[in-house]
mmCIF file of C-alpha atoms in Angstrom:
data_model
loop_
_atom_site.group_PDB
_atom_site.id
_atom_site.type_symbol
_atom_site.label_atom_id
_atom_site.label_comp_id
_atom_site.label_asym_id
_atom_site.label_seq_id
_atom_site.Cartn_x
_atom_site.Cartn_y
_atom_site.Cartn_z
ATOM 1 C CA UNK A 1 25.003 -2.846 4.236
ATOM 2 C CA UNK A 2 22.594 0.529 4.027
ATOM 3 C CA UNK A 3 21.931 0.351 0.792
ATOM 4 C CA UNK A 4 18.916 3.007 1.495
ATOM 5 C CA UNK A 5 19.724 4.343 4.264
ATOM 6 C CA UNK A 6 16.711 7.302 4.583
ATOM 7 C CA UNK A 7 15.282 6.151 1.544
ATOM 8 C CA UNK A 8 11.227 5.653 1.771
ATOM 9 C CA UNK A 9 9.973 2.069 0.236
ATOM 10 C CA UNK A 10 7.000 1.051 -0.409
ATOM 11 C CA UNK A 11 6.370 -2.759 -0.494
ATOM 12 C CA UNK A 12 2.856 -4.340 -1.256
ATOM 13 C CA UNK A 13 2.112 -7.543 -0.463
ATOM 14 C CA UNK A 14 3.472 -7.392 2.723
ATOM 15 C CA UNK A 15 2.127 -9.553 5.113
ATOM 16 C CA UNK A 16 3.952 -12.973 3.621
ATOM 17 C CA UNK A 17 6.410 -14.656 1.442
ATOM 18 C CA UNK A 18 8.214 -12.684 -0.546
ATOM 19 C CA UNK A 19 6.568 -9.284 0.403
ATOM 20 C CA UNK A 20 7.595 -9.758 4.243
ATOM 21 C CA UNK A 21 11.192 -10.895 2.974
ATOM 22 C CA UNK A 22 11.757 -7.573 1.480
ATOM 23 C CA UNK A 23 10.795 -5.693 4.330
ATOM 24 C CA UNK A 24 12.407 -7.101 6.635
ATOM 25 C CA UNK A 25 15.314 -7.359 4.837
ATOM 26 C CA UNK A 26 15.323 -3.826 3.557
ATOM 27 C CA UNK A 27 14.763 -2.298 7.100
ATOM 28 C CA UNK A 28 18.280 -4.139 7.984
ATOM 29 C CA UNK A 29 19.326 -1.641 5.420
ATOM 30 C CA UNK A 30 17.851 1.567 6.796
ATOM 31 C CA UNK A 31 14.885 2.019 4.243
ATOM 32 C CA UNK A 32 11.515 3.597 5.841
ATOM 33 C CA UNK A 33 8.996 1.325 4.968
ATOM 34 C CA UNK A 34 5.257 1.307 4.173
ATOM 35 C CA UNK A 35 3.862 -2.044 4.178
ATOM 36 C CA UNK A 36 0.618 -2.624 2.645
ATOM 37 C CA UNK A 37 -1.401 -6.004 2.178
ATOM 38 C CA UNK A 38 -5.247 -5.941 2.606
ATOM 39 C CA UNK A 39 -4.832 -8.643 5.111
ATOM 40 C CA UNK A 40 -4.760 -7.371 9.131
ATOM 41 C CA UNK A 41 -1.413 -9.794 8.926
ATOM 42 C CA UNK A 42 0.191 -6.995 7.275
ATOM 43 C CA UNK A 43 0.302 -5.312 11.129
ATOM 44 C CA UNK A 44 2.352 -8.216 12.104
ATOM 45 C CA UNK A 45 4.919 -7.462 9.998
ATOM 46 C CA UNK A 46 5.200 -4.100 11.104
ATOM 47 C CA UNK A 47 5.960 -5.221 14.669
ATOM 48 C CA UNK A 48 8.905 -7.137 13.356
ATOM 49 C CA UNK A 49 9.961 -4.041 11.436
ATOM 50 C CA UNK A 50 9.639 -1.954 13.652
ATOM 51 C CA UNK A 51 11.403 -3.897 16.339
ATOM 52 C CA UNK A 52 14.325 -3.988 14.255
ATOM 53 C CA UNK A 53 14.594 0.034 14.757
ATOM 54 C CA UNK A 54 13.139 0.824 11.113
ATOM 55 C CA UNK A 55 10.634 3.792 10.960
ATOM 56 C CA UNK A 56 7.128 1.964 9.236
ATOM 57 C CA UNK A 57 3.914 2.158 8.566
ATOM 58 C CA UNK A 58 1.305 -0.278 7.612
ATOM 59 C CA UNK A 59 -1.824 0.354 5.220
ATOM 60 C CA UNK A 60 -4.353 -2.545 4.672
ATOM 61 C CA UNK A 61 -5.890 -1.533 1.187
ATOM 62 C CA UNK A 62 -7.179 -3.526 -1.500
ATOM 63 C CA UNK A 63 -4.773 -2.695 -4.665
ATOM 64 C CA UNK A 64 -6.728 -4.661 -7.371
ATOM 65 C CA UNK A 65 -9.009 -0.566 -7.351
ATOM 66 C CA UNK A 66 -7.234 2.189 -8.086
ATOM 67 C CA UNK A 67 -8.901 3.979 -5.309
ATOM 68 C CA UNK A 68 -6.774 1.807 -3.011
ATOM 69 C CA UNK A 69 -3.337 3.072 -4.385
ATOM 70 C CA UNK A 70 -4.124 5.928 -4.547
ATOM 71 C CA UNK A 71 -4.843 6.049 -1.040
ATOM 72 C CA UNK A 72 -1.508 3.899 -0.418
ATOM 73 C CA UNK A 73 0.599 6.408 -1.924
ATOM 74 C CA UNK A 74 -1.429 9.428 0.083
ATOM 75 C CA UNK A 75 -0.417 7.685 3.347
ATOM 76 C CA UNK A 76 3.364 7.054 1.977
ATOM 77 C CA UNK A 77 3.629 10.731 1.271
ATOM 78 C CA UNK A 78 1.572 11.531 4.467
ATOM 79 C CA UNK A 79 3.875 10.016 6.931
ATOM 80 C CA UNK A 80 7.306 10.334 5.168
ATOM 81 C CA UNK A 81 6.905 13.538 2.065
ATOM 82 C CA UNK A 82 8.186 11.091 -0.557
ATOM 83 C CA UNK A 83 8.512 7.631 -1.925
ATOM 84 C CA UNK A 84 11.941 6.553 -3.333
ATOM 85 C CA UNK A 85 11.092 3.626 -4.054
ATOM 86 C CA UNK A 86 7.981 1.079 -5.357
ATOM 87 C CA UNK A 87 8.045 -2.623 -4.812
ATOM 88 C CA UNK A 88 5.141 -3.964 -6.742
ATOM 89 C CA UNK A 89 4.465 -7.589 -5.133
ATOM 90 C CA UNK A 90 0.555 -8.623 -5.160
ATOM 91 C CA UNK A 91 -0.121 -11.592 -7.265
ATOM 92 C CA UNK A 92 -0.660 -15.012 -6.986
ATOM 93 C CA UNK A 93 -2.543 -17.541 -9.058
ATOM 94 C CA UNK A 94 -5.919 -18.364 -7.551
ATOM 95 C CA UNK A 95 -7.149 -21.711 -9.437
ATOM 96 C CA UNK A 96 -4.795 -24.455 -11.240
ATOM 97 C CA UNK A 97 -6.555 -25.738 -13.625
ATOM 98 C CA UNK A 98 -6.474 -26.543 -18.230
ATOM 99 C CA UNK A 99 -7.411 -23.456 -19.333
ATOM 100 C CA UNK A 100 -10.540 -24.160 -20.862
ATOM 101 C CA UNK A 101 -11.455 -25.220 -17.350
ATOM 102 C CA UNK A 102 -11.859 -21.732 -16.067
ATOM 103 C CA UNK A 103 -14.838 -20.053 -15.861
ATOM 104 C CA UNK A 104 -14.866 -16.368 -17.309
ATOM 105 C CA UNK A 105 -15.253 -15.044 -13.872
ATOM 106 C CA UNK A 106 -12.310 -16.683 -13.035
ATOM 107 C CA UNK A 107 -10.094 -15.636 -15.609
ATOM 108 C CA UNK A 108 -11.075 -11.567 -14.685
ATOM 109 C CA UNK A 109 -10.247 -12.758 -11.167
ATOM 110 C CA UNK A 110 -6.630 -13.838 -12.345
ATOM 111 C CA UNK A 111 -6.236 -10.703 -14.002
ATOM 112 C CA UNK A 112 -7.108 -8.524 -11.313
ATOM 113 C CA UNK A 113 -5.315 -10.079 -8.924
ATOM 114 C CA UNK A 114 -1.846 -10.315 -10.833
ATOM 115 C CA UNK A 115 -2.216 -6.947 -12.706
ATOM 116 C CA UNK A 116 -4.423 -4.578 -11.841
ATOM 117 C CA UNK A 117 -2.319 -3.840 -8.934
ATOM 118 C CA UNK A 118 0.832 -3.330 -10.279
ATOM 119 C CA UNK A 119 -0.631 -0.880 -12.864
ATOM 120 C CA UNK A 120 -2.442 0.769 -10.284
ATOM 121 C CA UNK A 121 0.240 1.145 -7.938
ATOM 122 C CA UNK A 122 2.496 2.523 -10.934
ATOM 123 C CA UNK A 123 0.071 4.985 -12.014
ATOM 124 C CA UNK A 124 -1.047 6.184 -8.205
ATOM 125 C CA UNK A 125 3.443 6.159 -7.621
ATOM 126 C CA UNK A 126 4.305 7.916 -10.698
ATOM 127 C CA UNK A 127 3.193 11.063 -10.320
ATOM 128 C CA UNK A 128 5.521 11.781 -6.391
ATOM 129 C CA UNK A 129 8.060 10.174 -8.538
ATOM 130 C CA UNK A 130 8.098 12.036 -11.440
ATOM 131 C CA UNK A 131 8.414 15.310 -9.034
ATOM 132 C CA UNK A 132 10.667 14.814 -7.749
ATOM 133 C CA UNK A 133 12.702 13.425 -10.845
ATOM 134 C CA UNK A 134 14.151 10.103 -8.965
ATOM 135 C CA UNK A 135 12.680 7.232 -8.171
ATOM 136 C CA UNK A 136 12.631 3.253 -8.467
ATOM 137 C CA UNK A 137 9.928 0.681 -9.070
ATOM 138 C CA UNK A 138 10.765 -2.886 -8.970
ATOM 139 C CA UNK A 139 7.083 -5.195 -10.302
ATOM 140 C CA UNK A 140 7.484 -8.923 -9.298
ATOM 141 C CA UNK A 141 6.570 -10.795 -12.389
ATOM 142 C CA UNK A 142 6.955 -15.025 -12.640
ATOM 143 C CA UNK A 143 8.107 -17.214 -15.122
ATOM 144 C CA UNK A 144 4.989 -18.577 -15.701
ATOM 145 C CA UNK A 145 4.835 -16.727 -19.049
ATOM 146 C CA UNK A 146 5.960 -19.957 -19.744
ATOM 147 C CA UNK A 147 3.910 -22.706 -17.826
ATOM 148 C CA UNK A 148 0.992 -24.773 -17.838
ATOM 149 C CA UNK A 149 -2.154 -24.678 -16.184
ATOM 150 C CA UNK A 150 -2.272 -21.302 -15.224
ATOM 151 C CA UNK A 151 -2.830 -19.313 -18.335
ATOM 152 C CA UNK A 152 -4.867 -16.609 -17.079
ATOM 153 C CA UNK A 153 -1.919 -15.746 -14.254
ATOM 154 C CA UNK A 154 0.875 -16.100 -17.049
ATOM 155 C CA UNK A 155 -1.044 -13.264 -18.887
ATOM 156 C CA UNK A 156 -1.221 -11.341 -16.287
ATOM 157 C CA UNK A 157 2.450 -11.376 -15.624
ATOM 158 C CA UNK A 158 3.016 -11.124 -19.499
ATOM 159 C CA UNK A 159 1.442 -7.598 -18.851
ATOM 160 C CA UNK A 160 3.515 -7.040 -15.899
ATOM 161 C CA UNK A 161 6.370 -7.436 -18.325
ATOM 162 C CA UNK A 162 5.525 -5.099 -21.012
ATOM 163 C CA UNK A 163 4.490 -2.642 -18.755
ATOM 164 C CA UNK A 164 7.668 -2.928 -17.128
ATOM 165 C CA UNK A 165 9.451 -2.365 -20.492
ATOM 166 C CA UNK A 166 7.018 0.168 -21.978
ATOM 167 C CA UNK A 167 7.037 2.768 -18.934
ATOM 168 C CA UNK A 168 10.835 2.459 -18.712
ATOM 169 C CA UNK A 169 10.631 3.481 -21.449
ATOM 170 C CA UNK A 170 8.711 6.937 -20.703
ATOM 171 C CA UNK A 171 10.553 7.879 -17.466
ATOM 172 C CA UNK A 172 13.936 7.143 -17.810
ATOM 173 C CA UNK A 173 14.414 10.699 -18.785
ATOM 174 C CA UNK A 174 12.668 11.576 -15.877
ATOM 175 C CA UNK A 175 15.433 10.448 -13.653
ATOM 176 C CA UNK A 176 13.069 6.851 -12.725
ATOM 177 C CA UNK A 177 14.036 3.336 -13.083
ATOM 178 C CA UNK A 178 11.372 0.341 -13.432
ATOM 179 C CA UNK A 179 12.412 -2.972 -13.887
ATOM 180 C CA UNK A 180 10.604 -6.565 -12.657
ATOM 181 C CA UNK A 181 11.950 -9.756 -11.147
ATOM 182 C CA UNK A 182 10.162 -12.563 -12.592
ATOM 183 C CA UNK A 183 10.615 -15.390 -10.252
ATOM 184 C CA UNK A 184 10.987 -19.049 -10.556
ATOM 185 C CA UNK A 185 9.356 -21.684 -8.520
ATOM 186 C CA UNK A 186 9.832 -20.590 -4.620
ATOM 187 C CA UNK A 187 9.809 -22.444 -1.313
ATOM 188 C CA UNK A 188 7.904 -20.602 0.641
ATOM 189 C CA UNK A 189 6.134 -21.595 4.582
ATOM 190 C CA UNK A 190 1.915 -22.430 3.603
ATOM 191 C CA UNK A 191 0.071 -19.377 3.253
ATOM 192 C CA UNK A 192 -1.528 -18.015 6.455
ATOM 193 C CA UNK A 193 -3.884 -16.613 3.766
ATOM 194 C CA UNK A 194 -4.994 -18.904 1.007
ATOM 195 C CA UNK A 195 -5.887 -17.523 -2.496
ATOM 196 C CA UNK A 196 -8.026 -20.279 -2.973
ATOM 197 C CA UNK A 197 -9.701 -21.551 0.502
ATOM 198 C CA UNK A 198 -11.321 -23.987 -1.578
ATOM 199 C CA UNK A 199 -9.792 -27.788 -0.820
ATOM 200 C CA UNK A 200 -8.117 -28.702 -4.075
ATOM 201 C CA UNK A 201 -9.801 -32.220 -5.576
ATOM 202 C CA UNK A 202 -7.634 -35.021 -6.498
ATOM 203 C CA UNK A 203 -7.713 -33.649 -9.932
ATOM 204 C CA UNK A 204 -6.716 -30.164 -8.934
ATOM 205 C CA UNK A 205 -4.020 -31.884 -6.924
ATOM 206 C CA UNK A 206 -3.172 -33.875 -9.805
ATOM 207 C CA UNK A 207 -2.690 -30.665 -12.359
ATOM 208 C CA UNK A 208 -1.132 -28.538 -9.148
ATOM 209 C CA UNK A 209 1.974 -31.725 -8.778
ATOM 210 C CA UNK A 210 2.495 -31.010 -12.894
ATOM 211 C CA UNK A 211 2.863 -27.732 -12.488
ATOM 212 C CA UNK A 212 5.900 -28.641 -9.846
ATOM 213 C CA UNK A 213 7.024 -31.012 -12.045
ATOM 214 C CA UNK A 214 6.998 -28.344 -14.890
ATOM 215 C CA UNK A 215 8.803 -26.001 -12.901
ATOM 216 C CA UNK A 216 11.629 -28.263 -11.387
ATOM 217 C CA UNK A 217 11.979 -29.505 -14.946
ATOM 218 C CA UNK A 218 12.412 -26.227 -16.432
ATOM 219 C CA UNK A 219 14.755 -24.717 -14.091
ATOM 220 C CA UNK A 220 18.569 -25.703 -14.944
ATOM 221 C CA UNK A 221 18.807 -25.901 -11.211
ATOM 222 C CA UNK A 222 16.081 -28.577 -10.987
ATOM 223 C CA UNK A 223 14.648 -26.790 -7.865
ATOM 224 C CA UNK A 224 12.667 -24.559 -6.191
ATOM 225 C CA UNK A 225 14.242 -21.058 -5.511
ATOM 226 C CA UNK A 226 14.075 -19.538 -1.411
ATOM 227 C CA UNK A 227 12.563 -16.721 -0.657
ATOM 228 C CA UNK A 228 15.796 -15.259 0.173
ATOM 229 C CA UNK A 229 16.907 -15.583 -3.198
ATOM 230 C CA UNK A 230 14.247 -13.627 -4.750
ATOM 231 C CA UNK A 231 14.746 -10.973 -2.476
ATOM 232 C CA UNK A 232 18.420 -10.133 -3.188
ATOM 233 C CA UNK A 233 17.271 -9.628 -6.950
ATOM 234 C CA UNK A 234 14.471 -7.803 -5.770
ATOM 235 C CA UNK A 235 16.801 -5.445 -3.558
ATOM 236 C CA UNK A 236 19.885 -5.259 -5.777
ATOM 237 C CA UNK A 237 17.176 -3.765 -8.623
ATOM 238 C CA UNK A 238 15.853 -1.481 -5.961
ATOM 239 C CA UNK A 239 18.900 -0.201 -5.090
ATOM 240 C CA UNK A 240 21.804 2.061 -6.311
ATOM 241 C CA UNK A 241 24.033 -0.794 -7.439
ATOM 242 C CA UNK A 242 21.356 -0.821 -10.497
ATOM 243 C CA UNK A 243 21.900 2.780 -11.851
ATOM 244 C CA UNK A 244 22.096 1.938 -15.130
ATOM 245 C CA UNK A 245 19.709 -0.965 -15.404
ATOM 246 C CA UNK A 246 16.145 0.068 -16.481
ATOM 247 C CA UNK A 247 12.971 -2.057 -18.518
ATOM 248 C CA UNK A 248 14.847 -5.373 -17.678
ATOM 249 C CA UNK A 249 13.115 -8.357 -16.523
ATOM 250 C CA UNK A 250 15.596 -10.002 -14.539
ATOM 251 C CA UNK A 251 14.532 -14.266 -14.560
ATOM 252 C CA UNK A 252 15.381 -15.774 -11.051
ATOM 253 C CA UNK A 253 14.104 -19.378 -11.823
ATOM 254 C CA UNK A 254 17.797 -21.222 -11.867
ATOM 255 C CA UNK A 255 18.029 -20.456 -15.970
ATOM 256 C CA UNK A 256 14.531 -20.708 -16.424
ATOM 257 C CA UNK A 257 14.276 -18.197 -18.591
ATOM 258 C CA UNK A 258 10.030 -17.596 -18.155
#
């Protein structure tokens, strides 16, 4: 398949999970990539993109400032003259924990994290999008709209949602698509990274095993999702086989609906 064959893609998140899936999966289908993550790791991926034959860049920035997306989308434009297409992946809960549990700091943390850089990677895209009247962003959202002990994280991915559905709203006519993939519970290899270096206590492992529980429960599946899986949705959103899909956010938790 070359689904976008000389299109330019921009993936954040890059350096693991589901970020690296989608870049290495969409350079098997001829997309130019930039690959940003504000993790060094995100240089890794590169080599493995690149020694697939894909043209790519990497760009360590911190997305949760708007000064970093901007500067994301200056080198995108920089080293290719356009950017087709946005995939919006930073996010992560950082703490599991009741909600009354978290401190304030935390909860800003949450929010920043699972946001902030979608909305600033939006904003910072929109503008090479808009003209050149074409363009595509697909923001990875969760179904933890729904969920338990991570209430700060579900409202950040509640905003992901309705800024999905509100800006589609304000560029379809502009020739741009945005749509989000809110995925279900997803086997992925330990994080080289850790959002939360912090050993968990035996109470924070105790609230982290019902939040599995919650998830496996929820999905009509009654499992965990592979990374592969959410990439496909990710892809097939990106990609011309969604022309006329735009402000959908397409569940991929096995019928969990988020």
């Amino acid at each position: 398949m070359s689904r976008f064959n000389g299109q330019v893609m921009v993936v954040t998140g890059a350096a693991q999970g589901i970020g690296r899936g989608v870049a290495l999966a969409a350079a098997g289908e001829g997309a130019q990539l930039v690959l940003c993550d504000r993790s060094p790791l995100v240089h890794e991926v590169l080599a493995e993109v690149q020694a697939s034959g894909a043209l790519a860049i990497a760009v360590q920035a911190d997305l949760e400032t708007h000064q970093g997306a901007a500067d994301l989308m200056a080198a995108a434009v920089e080293a290719f003259g356009r950017i087709d297409i946005l995939v919006n992946n930073v996010g992560g809960t950082i703490w599991v924990q009741p909600y009354q549990e978290y401190a304030p700091e935390q909860v800003e943390a949450e929010i920043r994290r699972s946001l902030f850089p979608t909305l600033w990677c939006c904003h910072a895209a929109l503008p090479h999008m808009l003209a050149q009247n074409k363009g595509a962003i697909v923001n990875v959202s969760s179904i933890a709209t729904r969920g338990i002990y991570r209430i700060p994280y579900s409202a950040a991915k509640g905003g992901v949602n309705a800024l999905t559905a509100s800006l589609a709203m304000e560029t379809a006519q502009s020739g741009i698509r945005i749509n989000a993939v809110a995925t279900g519970g997803t086997e992925a290899p330990p994080r080289k990274v850790p959002r939360n270096p912090k050993p968990l206590s035996e109470q924070e492992q105790l609230w982290y095993q019902a939040i599995v529980d919650q998830t496996r429960d929820s999905s009509l599946m009654h499992r965990y999702g592979t990374i592969d899986e959410q990439v496909r949705a990710i892809l097939f959103l990106a990609s011309p086989e969604a022309s006329y899909i735009t402000g959908t956010v397409l569940p991929v938790g096995g019928g969990d609906q988020g």
